Coordinates of C-alpha atoms in Angstrom, one line a residue:
X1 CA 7.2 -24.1 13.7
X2 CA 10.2 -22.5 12.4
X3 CA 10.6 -18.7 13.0
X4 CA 13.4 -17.6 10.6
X5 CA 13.5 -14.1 9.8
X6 CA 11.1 -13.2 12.6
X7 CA 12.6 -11.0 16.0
X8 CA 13.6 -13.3 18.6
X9 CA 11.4 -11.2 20.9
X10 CA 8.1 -12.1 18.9
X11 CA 9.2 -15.6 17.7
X12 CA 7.1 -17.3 20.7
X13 CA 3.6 -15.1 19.9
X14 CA 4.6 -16.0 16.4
X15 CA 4.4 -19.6 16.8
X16 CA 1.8 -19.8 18.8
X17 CA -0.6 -17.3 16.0
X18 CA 0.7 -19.9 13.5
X19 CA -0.7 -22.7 16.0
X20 CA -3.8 -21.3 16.3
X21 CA -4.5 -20.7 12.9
X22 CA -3.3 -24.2 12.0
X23 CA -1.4 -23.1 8.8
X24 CA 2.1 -23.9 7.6
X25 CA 3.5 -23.2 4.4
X26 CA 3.9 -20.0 2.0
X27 CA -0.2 -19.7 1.8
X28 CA -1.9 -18.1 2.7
X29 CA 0.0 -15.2 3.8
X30 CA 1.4 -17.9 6.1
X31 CA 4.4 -17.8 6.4
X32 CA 6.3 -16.8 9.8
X33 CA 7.5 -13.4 8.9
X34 CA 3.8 -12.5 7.0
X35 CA 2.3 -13.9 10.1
X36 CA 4.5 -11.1 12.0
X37 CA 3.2 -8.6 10.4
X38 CA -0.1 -9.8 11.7
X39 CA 1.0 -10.0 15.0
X40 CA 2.8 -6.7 14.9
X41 CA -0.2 -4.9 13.5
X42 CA -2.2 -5.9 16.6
X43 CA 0.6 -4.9 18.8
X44 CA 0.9 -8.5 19.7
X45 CA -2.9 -9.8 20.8
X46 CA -2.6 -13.3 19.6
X47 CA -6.6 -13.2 19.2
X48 CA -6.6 -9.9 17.3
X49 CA -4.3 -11.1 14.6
X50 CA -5.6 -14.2 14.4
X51 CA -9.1 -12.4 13.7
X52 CA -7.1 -10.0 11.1
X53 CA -5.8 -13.0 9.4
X54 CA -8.8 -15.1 8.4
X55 CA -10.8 -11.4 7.7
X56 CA -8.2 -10.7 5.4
X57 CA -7.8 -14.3 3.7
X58 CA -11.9 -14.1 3.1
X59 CA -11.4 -10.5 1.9
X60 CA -8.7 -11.6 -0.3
X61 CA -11.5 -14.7 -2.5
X62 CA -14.3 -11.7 -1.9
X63 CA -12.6 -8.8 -3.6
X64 CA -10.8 -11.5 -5.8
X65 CA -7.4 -10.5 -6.0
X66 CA -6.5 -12.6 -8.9
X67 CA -9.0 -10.4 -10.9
X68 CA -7.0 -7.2 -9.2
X69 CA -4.0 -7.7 -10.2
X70 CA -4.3 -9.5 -13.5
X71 CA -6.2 -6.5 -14.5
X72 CA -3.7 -4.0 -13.3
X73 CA -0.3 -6.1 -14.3
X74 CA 1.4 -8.9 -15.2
X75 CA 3.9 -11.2 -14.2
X76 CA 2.6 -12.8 -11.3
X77 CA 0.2 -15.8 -11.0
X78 CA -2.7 -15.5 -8.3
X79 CA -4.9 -18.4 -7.6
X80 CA -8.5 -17.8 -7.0
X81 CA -8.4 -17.5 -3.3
X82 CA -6.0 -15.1 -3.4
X83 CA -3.0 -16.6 -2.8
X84 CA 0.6 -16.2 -4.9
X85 CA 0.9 -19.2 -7.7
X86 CA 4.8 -18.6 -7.6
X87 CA 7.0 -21.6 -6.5
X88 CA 9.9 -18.8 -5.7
X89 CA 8.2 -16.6 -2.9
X90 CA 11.6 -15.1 -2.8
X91 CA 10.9 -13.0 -6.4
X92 CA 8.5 -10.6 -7.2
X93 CA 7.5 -10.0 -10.6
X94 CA 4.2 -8.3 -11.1
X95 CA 4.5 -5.1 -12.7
X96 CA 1.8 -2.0 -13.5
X97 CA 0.6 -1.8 -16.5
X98 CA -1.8 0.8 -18.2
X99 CA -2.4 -0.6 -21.4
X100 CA -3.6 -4.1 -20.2
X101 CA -7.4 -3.2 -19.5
X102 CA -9.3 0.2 -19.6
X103 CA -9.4 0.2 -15.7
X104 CA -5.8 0.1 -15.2
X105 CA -5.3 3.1 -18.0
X106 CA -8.2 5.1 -16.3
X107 CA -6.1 4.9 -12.6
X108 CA -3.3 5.7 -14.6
X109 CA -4.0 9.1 -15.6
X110 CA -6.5 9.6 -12.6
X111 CA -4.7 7.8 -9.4
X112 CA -2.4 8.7 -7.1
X113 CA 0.1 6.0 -6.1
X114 CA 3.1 4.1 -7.2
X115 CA 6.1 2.3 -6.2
X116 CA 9.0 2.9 -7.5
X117 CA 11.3 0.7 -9.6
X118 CA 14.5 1.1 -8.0
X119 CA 14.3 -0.6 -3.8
X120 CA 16.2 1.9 -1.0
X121 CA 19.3 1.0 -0.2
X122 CA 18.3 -1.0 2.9
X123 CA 16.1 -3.0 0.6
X124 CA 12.8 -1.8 1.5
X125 CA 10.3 -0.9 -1.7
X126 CA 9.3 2.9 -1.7
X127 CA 6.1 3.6 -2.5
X128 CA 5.2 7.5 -3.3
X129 CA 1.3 8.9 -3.3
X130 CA 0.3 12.0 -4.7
X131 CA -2.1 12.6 -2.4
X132 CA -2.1 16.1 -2.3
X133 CA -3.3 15.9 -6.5
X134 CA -5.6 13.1 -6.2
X135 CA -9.3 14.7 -8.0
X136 CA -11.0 13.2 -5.1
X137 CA -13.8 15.1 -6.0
X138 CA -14.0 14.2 -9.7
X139 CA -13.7 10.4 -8.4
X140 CA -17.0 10.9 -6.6
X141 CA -18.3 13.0 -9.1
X142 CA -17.7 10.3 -12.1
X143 CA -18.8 7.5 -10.3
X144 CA -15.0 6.0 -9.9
X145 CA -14.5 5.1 -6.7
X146 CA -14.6 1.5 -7.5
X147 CA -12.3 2.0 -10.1
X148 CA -9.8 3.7 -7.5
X149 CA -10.7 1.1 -5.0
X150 CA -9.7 -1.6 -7.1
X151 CA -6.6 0.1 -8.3
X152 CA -5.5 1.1 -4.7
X153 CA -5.8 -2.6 -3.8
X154 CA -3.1 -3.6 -6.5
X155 CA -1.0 -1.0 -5.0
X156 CA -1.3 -2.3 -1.6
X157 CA -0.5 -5.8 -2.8
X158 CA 2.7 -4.9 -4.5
X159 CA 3.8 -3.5 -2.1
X160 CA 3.1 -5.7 0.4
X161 CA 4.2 -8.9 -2.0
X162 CA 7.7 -6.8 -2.7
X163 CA 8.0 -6.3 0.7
X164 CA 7.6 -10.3 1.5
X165 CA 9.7 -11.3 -1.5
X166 CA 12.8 -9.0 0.0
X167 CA 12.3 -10.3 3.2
X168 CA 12.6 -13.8 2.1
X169 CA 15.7 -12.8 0.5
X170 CA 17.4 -11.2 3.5
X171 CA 15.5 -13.5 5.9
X172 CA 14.9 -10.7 8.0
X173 CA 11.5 -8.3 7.8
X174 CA 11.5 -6.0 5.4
X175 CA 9.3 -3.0 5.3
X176 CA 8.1 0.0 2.7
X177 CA 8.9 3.2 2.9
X178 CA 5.7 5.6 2.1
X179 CA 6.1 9.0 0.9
X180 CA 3.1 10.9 0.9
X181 CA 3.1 14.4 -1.6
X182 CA 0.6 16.7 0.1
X183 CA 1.5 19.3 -2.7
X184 CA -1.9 20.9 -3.6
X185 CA -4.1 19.5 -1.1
X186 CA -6.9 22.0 0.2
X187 CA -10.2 22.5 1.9
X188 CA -11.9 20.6 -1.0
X189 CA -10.5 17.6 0.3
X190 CA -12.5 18.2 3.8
X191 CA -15.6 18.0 1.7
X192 CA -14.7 14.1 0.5
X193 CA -13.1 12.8 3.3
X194 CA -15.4 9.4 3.1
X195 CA -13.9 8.9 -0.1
X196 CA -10.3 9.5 1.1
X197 CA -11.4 7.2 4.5
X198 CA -13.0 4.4 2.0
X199 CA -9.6 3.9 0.1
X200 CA -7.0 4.3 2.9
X201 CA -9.0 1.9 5.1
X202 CA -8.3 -1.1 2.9
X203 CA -5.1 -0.7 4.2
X204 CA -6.1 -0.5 7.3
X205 CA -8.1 -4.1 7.6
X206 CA -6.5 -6.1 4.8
X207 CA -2.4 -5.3 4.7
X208 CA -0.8 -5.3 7.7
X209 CA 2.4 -3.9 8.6
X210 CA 3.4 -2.8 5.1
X211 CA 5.0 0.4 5.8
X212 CA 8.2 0.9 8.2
X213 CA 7.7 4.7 7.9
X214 CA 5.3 7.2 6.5
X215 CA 6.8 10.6 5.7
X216 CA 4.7 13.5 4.2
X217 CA 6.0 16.4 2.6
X218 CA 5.1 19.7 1.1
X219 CA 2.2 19.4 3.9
X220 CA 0.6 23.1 4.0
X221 CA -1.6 24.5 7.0
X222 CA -4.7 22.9 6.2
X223 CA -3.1 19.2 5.8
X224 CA -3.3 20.1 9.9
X225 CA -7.1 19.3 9.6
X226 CA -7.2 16.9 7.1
X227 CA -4.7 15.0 9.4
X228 CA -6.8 15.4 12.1
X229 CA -9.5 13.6 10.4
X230 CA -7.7 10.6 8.6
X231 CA -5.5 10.3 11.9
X232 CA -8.5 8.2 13.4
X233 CA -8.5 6.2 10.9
X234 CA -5.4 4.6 11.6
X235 CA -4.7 2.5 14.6
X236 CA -2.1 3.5 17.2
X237 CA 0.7 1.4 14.9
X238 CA 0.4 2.9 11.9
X239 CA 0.2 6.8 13.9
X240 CA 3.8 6.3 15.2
X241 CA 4.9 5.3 12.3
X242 CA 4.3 9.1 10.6
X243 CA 6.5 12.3 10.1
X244 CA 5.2 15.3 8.6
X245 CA 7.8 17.9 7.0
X246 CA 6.7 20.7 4.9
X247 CA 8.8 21.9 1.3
X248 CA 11.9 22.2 3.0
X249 CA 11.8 18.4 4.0
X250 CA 15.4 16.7 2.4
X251 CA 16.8 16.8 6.1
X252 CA 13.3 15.6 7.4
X253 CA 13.2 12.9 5.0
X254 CA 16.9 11.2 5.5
X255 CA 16.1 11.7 9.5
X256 CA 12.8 9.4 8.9
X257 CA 13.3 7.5 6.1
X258 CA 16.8 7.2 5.5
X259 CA 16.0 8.1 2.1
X260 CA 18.3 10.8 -0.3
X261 CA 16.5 13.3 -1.9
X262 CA 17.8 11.9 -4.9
X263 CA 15.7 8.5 -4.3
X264 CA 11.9 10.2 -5.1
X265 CA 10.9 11.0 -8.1
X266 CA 11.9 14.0 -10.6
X267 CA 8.6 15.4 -9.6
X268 CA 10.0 15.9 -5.4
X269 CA 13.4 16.9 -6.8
X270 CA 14.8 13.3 -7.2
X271 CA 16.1 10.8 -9.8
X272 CA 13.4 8.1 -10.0
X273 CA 10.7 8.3 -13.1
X274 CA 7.7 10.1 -12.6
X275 CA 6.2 7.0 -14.6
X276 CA 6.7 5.0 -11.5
X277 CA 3.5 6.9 -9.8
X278 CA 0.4 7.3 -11.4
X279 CA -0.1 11.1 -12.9
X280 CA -2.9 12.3 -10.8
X281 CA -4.5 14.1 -13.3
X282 CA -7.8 16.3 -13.2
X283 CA -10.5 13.8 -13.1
X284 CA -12.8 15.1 -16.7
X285 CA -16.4 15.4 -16.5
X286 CA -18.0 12.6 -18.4
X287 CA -14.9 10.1 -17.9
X288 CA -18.0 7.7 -15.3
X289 CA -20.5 7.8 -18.0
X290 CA -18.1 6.7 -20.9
X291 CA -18.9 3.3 -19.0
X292 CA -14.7 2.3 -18.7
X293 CA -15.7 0.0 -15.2
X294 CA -14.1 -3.0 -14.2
X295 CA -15.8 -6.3 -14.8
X296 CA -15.6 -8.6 -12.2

């Protein structure tokens, strides 16, 4: 099996995860440097990431991804296992869109995350959540979760399909950069933590080795506990992987990132449009039993 793109130092485990799934080819999520991330996020256990892989390929037809993303975007073709219809795995074309269903205009106004048009100058997407104004408690109030879910999942798989289309350009593996707004959080949060575990654990199970760094700014005193509790959610990967910097966090954020302050959105003090993220507005009562839900 050819390696290209993948560290010399894992091209061996590589090959022989490929082996032992039996797949070649683009699909599903099959090719060498995809299958890295596999390997990677299972700190090499050719057994583990061979378990992650087909979990996350049945995942994929369960929670039907097509439907996902064709109800969230456009320009990308998904067939019905999943797996990218493009011929060109080197492009990425699927963009956010809030107009095309009334699910994808509810997580506009309502979630949290976004990435942002314009790649880093290394080449890696940038992805920004507004974690810190998410309505967590308005999602569980109003019934949305699913909603979230859903639109969480096509944020996780553009980002993970931009991050695969660079690499193949570069032929080397190319990660995200996450930036995580902790602006606003509080106590409240403490008080919905299953809801904030349900949505960050997709990422968890289903998209390995998206991210090359995690920063999180404007943190304030009590992100200390939240951390605490979505800290064991993550596995030991993901953990090393995170910074957290308070207001004062342009020096922080160069230092982890490599990113300008320039580079976030107008909303951090940057360049980018805040249209990029979704607004993470106060969740309204009565917005669950107005009956906008996803058909699936």
């Amino acid at each position: 099996m050819a390696t290209a793109g993948v560290p010399p130092e894992t091209a061996e485990g590589v090959a022989k995860l490929a082996a032992m799934l039996g797949v070649v080819g683009e699909e599903p999520l099959s090719d060498p440097m995809t299958l890295w991330r596999f390997y990677s996020a299972r700190d090499g256990n050719i057994s583990a990431a061979a378990a992650m892989y087909k979990e996350t390929v049945e995942w994929r037809a369960r929670f039907s991804i097509e439907s996902v993303m064709k109800s969230h975007g456009s320009g990308e073709v998904y067939s019905r296992d999943g797996s990218r219809a493009s011929r060109d795995p080197s492009k990425w074309e699927w963009r956010r869109h809030a107009s095309i269903t009334p699910e994808a205009a509810l997580a506009e106004r309502y979630g949290f995350s976004g990435r942002l048009e314009k790649l880093a100058t290394d080449g890696s997407p940038v992805a920004v959540w507004r974690l810190g104004q998410a309505d967590v408690a308005g999602y569980a109030r109003e019934g949305l979760l699913e909603v979230m879910e859903r639109a969480f999942a096509a944020h996780l798989e553009d980002m993970l399909q931009c991050a695969r289309s660079a690499s193949h350009r570069s032929c080397r593996i190319i990660r995200c950069r996450m930036i995580i707004d902790a602006q606003g959080i509080s106590a409240a949060a403490l008080w919905h933590r299953k809801v904030i575990q349900r949505i960050i654990s997709l990422g968890k199970a289903y998209f390995p080795e998206i991210n090359a760094s995690v920063t999180i700014v404007n943190a304030p005193a009590v992100f200390a506990r939240l951390w605490v509790m979505v800290r064991s959610q993550l596995t030991p990967v993901m953990r090393r992987k995170i910074c957290i910097v308070g207001s004062d966090f342009e020096t922080g954020l160069l230092e982890h990132s490599g990113l300008q302050l320039a580079d976030l959105p107008a909303f951090l003090g940057g360049t980018a449009a805040d249209t990029d993220i979704c607004a993470a507005e106060p969740v309204p009562d009565g917005v669950g039993r107005a009956g906008h839900f996803p058909s699936t």
